[in-house]
mmCIF file with all atom_site columns, C-alpha atoms in Angstrom:
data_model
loop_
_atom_site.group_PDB
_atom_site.id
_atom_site.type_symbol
_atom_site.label_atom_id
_atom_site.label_alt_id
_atom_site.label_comp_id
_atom_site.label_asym_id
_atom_site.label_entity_id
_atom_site.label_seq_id
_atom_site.pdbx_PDB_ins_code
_atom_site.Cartn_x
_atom_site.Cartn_y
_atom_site.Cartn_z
_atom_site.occupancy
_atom_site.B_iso_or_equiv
_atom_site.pdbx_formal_charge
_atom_site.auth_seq_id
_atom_site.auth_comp_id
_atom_site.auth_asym_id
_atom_site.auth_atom_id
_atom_site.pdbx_PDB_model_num
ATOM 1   C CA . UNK A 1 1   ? 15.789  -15.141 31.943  1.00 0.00 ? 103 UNK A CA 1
ATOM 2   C CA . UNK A 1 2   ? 15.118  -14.634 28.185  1.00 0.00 ? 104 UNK A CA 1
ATOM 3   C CA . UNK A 1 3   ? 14.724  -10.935 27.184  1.00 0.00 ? 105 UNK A CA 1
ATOM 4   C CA . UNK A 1 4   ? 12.464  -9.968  24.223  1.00 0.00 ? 106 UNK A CA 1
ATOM 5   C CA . UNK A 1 5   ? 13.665  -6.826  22.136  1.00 0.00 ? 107 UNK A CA 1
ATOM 6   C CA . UNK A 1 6   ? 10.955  -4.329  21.983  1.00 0.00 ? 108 UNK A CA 1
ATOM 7   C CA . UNK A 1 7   ? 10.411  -2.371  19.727  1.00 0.00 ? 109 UNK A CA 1
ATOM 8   C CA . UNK A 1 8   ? 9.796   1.542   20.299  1.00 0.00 ? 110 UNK A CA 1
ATOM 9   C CA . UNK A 1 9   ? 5.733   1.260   19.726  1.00 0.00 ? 111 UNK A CA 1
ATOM 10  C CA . UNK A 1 10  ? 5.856   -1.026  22.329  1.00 0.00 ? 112 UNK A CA 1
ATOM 11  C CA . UNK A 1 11  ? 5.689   -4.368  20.027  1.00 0.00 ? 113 UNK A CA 1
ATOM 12  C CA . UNK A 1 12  ? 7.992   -7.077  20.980  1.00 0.00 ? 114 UNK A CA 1
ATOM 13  C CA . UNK A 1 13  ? 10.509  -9.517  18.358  1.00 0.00 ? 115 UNK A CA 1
ATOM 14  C CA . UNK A 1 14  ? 8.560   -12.602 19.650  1.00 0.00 ? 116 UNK A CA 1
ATOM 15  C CA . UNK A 1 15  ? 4.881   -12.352 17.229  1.00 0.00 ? 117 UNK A CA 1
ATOM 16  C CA . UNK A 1 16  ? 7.148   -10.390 14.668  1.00 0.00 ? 118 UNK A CA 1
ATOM 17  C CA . UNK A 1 17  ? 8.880   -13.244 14.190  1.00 0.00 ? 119 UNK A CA 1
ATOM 18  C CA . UNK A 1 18  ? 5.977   -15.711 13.894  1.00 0.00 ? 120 UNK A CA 1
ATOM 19  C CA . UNK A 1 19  ? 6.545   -17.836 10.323  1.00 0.00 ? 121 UNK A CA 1
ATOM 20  C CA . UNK A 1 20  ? 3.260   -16.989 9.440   1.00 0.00 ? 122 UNK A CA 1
ATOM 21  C CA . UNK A 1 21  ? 3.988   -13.317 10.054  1.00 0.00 ? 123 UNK A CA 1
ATOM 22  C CA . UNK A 1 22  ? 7.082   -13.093 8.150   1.00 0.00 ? 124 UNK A CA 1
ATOM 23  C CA . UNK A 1 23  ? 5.165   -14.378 5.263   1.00 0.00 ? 125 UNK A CA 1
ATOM 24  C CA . UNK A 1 24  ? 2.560   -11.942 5.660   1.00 0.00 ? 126 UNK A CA 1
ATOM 25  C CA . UNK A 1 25  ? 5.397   -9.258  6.112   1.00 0.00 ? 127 UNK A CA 1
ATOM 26  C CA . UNK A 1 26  ? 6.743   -10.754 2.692   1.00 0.00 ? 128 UNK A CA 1
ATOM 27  C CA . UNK A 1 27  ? 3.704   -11.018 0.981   1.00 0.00 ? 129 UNK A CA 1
ATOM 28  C CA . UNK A 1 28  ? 2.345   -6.709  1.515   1.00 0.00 ? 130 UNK A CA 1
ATOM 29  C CA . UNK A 1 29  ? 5.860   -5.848  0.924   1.00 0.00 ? 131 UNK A CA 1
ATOM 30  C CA . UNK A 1 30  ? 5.672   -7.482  -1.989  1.00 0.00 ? 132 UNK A CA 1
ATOM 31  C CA . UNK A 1 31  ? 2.037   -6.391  -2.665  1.00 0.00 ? 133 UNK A CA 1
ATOM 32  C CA . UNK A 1 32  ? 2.976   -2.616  -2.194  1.00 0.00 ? 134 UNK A CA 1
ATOM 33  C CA . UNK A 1 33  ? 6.405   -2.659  -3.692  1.00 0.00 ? 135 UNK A CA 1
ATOM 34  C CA . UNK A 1 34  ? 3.809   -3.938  -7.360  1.00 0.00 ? 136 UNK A CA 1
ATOM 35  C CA . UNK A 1 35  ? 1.209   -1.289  -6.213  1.00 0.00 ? 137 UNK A CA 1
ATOM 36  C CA . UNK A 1 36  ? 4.391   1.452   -6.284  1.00 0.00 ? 138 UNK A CA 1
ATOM 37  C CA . UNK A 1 37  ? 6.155   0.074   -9.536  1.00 0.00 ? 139 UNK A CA 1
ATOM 38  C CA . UNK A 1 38  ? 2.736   0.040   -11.420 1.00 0.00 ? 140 UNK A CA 1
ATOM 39  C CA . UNK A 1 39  ? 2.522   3.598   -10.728 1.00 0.00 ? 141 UNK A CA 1
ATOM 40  C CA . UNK A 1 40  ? 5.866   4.862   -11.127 1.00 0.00 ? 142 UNK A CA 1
ATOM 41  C CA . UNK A 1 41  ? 5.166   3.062   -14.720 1.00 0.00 ? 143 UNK A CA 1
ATOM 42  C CA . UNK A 1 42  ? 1.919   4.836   -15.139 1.00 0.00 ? 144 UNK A CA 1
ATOM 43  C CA . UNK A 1 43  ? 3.386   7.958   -14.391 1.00 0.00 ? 145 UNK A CA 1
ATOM 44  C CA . UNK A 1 44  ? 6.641   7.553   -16.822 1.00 0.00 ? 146 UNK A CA 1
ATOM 45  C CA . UNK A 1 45  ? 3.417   6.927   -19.646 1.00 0.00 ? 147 UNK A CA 1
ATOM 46  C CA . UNK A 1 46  ? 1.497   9.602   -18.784 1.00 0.00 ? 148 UNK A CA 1
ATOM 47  C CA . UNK A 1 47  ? 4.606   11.629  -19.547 1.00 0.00 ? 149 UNK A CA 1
ATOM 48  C CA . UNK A 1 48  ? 5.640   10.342  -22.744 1.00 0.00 ? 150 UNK A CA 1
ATOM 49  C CA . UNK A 1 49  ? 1.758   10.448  -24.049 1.00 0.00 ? 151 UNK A CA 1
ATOM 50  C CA . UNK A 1 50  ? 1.312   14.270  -23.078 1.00 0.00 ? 152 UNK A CA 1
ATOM 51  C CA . UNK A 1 51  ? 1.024   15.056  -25.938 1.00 0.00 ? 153 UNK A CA 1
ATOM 52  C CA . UNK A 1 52  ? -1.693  13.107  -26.576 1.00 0.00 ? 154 UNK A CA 1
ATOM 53  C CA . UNK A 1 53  ? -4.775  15.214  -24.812 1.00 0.00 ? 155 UNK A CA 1
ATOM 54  C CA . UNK A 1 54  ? -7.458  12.403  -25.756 1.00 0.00 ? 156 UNK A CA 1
ATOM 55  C CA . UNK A 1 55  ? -5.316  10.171  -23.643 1.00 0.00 ? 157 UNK A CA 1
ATOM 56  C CA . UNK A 1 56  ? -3.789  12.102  -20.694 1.00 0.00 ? 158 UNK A CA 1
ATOM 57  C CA . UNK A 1 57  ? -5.561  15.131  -19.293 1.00 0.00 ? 159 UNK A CA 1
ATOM 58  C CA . UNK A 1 58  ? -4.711  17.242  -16.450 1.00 0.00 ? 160 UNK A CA 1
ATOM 59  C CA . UNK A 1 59  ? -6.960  14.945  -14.511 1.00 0.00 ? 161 UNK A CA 1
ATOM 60  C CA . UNK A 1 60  ? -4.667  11.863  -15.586 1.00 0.00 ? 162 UNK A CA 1
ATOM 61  C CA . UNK A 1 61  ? -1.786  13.915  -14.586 1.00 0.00 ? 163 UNK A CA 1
ATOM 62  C CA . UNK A 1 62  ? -3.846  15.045  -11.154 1.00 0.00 ? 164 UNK A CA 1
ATOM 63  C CA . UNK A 1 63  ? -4.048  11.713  -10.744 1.00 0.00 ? 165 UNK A CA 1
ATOM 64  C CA . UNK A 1 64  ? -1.110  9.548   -11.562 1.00 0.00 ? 166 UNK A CA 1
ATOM 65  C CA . UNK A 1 65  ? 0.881   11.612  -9.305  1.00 0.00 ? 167 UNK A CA 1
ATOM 66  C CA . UNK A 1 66  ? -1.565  11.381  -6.050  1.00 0.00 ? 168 UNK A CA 1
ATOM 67  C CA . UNK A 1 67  ? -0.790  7.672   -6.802  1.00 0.00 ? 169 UNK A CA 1
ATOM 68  C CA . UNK A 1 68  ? 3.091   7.694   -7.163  1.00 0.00 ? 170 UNK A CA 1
ATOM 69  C CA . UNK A 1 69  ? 2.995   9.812   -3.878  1.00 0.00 ? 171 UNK A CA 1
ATOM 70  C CA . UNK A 1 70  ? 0.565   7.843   -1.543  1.00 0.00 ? 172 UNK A CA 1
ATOM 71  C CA . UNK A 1 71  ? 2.357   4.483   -3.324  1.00 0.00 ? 173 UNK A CA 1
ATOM 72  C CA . UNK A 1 72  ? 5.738   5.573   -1.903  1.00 0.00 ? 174 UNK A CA 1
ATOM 73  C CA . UNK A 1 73  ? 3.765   6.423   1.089   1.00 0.00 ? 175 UNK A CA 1
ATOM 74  C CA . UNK A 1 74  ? 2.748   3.040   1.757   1.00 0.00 ? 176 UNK A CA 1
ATOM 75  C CA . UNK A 1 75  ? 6.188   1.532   0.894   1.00 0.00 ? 177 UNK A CA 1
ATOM 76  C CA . UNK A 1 76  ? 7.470   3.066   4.125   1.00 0.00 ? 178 UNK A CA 1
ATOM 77  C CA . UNK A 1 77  ? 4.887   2.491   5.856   1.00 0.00 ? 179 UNK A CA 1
ATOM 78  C CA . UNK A 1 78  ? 5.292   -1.405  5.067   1.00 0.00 ? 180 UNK A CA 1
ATOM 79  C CA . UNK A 1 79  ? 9.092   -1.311  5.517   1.00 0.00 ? 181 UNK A CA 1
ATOM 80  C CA . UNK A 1 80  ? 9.012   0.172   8.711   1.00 0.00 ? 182 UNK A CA 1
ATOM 81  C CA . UNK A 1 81  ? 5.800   -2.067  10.094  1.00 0.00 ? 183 UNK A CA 1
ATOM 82  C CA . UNK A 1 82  ? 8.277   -4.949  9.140   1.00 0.00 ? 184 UNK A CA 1
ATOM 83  C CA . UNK A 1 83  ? 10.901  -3.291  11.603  1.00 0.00 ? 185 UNK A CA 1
ATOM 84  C CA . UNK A 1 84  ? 8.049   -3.423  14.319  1.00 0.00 ? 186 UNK A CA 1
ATOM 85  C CA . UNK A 1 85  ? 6.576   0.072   14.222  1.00 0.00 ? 187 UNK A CA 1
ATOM 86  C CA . UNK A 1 86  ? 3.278   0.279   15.396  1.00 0.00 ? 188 UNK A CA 1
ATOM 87  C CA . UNK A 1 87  ? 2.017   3.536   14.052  1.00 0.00 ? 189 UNK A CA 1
ATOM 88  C CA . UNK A 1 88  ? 3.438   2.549   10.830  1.00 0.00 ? 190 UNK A CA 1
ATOM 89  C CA . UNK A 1 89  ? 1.411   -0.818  10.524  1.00 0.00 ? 191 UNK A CA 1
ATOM 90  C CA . UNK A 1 90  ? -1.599  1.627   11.519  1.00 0.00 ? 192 UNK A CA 1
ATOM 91  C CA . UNK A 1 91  ? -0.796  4.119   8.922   1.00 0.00 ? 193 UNK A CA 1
ATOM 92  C CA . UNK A 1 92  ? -0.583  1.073   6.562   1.00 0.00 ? 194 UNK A CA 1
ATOM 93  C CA . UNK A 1 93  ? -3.992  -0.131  7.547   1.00 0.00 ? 195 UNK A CA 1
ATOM 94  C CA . UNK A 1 94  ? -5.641  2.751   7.246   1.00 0.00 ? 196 UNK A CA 1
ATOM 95  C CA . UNK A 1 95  ? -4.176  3.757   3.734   1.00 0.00 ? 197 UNK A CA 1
ATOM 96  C CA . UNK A 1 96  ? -4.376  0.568   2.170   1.00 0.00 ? 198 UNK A CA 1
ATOM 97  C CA . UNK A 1 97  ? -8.517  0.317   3.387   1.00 0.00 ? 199 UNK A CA 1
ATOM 98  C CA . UNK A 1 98  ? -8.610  4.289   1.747   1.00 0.00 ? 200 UNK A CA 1
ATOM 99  C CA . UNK A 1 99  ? -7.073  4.029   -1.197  1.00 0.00 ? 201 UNK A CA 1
ATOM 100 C CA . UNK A 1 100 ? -9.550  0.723   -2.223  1.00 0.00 ? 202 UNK A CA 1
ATOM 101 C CA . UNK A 1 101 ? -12.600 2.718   -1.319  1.00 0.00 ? 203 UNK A CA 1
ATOM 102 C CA . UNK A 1 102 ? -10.772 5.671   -3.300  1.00 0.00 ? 204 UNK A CA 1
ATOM 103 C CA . UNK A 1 103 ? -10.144 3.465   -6.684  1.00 0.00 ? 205 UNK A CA 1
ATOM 104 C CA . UNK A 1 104 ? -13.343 2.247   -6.301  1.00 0.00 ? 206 UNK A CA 1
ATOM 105 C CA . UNK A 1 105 ? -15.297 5.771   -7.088  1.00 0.00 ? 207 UNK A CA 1
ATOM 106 C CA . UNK A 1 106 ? -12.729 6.504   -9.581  1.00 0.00 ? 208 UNK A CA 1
ATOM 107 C CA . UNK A 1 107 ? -13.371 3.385   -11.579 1.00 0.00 ? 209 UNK A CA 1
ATOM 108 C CA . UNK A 1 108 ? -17.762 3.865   -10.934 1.00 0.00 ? 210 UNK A CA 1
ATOM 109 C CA . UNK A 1 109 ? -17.466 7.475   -12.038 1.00 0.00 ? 211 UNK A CA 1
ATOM 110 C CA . UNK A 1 110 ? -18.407 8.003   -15.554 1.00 0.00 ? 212 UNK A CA 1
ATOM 111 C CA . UNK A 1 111 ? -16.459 10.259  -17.536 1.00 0.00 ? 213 UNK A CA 1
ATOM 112 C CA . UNK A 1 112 ? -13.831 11.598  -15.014 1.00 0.00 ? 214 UNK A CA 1
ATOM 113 C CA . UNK A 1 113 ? -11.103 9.286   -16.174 1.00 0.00 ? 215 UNK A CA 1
ATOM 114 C CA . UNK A 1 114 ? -10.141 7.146   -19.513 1.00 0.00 ? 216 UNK A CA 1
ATOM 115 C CA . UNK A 1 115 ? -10.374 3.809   -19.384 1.00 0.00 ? 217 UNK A CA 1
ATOM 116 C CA . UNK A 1 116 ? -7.431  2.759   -19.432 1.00 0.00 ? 218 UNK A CA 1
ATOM 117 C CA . UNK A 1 117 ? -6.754  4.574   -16.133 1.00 0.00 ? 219 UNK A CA 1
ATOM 118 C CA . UNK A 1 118 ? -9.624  3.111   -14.799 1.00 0.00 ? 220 UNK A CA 1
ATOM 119 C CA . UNK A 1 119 ? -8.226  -0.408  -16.149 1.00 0.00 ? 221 UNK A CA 1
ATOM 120 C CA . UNK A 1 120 ? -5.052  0.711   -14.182 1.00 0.00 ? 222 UNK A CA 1
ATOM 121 C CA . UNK A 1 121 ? -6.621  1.678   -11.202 1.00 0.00 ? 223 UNK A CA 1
ATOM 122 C CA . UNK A 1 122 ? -7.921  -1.645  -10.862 1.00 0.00 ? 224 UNK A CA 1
ATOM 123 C CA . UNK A 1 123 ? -5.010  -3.572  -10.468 1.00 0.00 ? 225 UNK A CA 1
ATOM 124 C CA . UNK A 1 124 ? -3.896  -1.277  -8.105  1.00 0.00 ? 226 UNK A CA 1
ATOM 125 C CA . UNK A 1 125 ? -7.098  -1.613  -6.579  1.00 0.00 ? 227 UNK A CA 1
ATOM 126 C CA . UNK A 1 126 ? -6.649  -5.694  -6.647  1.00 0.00 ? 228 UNK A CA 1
ATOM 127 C CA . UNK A 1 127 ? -3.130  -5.247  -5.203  1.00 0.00 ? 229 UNK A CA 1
ATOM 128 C CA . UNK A 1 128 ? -4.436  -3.180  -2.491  1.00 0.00 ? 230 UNK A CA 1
ATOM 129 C CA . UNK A 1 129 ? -7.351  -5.317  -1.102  1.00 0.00 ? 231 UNK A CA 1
ATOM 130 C CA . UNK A 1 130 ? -4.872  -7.915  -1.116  1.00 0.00 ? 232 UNK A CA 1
ATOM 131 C CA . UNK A 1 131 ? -2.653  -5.528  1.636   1.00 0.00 ? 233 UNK A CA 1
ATOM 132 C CA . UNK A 1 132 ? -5.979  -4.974  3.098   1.00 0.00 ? 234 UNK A CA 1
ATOM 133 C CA . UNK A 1 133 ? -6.785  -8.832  3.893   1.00 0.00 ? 235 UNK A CA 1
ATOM 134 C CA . UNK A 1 134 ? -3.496  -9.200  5.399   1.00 0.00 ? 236 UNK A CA 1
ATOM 135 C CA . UNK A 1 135 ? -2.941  -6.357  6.898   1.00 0.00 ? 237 UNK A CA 1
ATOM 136 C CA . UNK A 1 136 ? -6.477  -6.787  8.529   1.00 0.00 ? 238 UNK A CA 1
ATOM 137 C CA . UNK A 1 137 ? -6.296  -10.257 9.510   1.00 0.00 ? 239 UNK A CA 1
ATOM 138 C CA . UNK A 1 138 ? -6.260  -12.039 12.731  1.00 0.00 ? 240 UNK A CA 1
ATOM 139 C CA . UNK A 1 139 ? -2.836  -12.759 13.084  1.00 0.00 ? 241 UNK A CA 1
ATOM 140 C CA . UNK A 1 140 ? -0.953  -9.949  11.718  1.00 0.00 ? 242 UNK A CA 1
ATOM 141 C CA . UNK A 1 141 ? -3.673  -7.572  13.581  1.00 0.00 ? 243 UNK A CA 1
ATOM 142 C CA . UNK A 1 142 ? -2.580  -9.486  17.279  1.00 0.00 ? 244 UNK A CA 1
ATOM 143 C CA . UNK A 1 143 ? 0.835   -9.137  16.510  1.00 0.00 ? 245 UNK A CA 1
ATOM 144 C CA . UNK A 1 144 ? 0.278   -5.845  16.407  1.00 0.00 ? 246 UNK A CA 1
ATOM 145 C CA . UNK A 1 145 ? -1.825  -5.694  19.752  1.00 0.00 ? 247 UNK A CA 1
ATOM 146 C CA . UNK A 1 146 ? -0.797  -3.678  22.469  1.00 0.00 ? 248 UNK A CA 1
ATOM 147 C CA . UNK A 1 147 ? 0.919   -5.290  25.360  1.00 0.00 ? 249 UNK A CA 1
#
């Protein structure tokens, strides 16, 4: 009799292990591990130009760190959906889908934000709704489907 590992949400080795699942796996890790770089960089700029008020403001500051935090976030939540976890891949689904519809008022908003953060914001944005389609999809979401 062959005996499937489970995992401790319940989700067992056999649709984690799917080809098509490990690349998925691959690709948001990937996806996420750009999303938290990128902002780990914009944060390292925003403290070298703070001395530069027409550049950073507090908001910039507000902001790039919100992003470092929720980016690191989402790094664990990717590495441990890999493992398996359940709540995890939730977690990863729901923050990815947020933080799109988050950089996505922050870019529309006049004024709040200079441009180039907004220029910033979209490629995290673009990395993001890439997460999102995967994350979201068919296969990766009955992988995930309780048993």
């Amino acid at each position: 009799m062959n005996m499937l590992r489970t995992h401790p949400a319940g989700v067992s080795d056999e649709p984690l292990s799917h080809p098509r699942i490990r690349q998925a796996f691959r690709s948001t890790t990937l996806l996420v591990g750009c999303y938290a770089g990128l902002s780990v960089l914009t944060l390292i700029a925003v403290a070298l130009l703070r001395h530069h008020p027409g550049i950073v403001t507090e908001a910039v500051w507000g902001r790039a760190t919100v992003v470092v935090a929720t980016s690191l976030l989402m790094a664990s939540f990717a590495a441990r959906t890999v493992r398996g976890d359940l709540r995890s891949y939730l977690r990863l689904r729901l923050a990815s889908g947020v933080m799109v519809v988050v950089i996505a008022v922050i870019i529309a908003l006049p004024g709040t934000f200079p441009l180039w953060l907004k220029m910033e914001q979209g490629l995290c944005g673009v990395l993001l709704t890439g997460v999102v389609v995967i994350v979201n999809g068919k296969r990766m979401r009955s992988a995930f489907a309780s048993k």
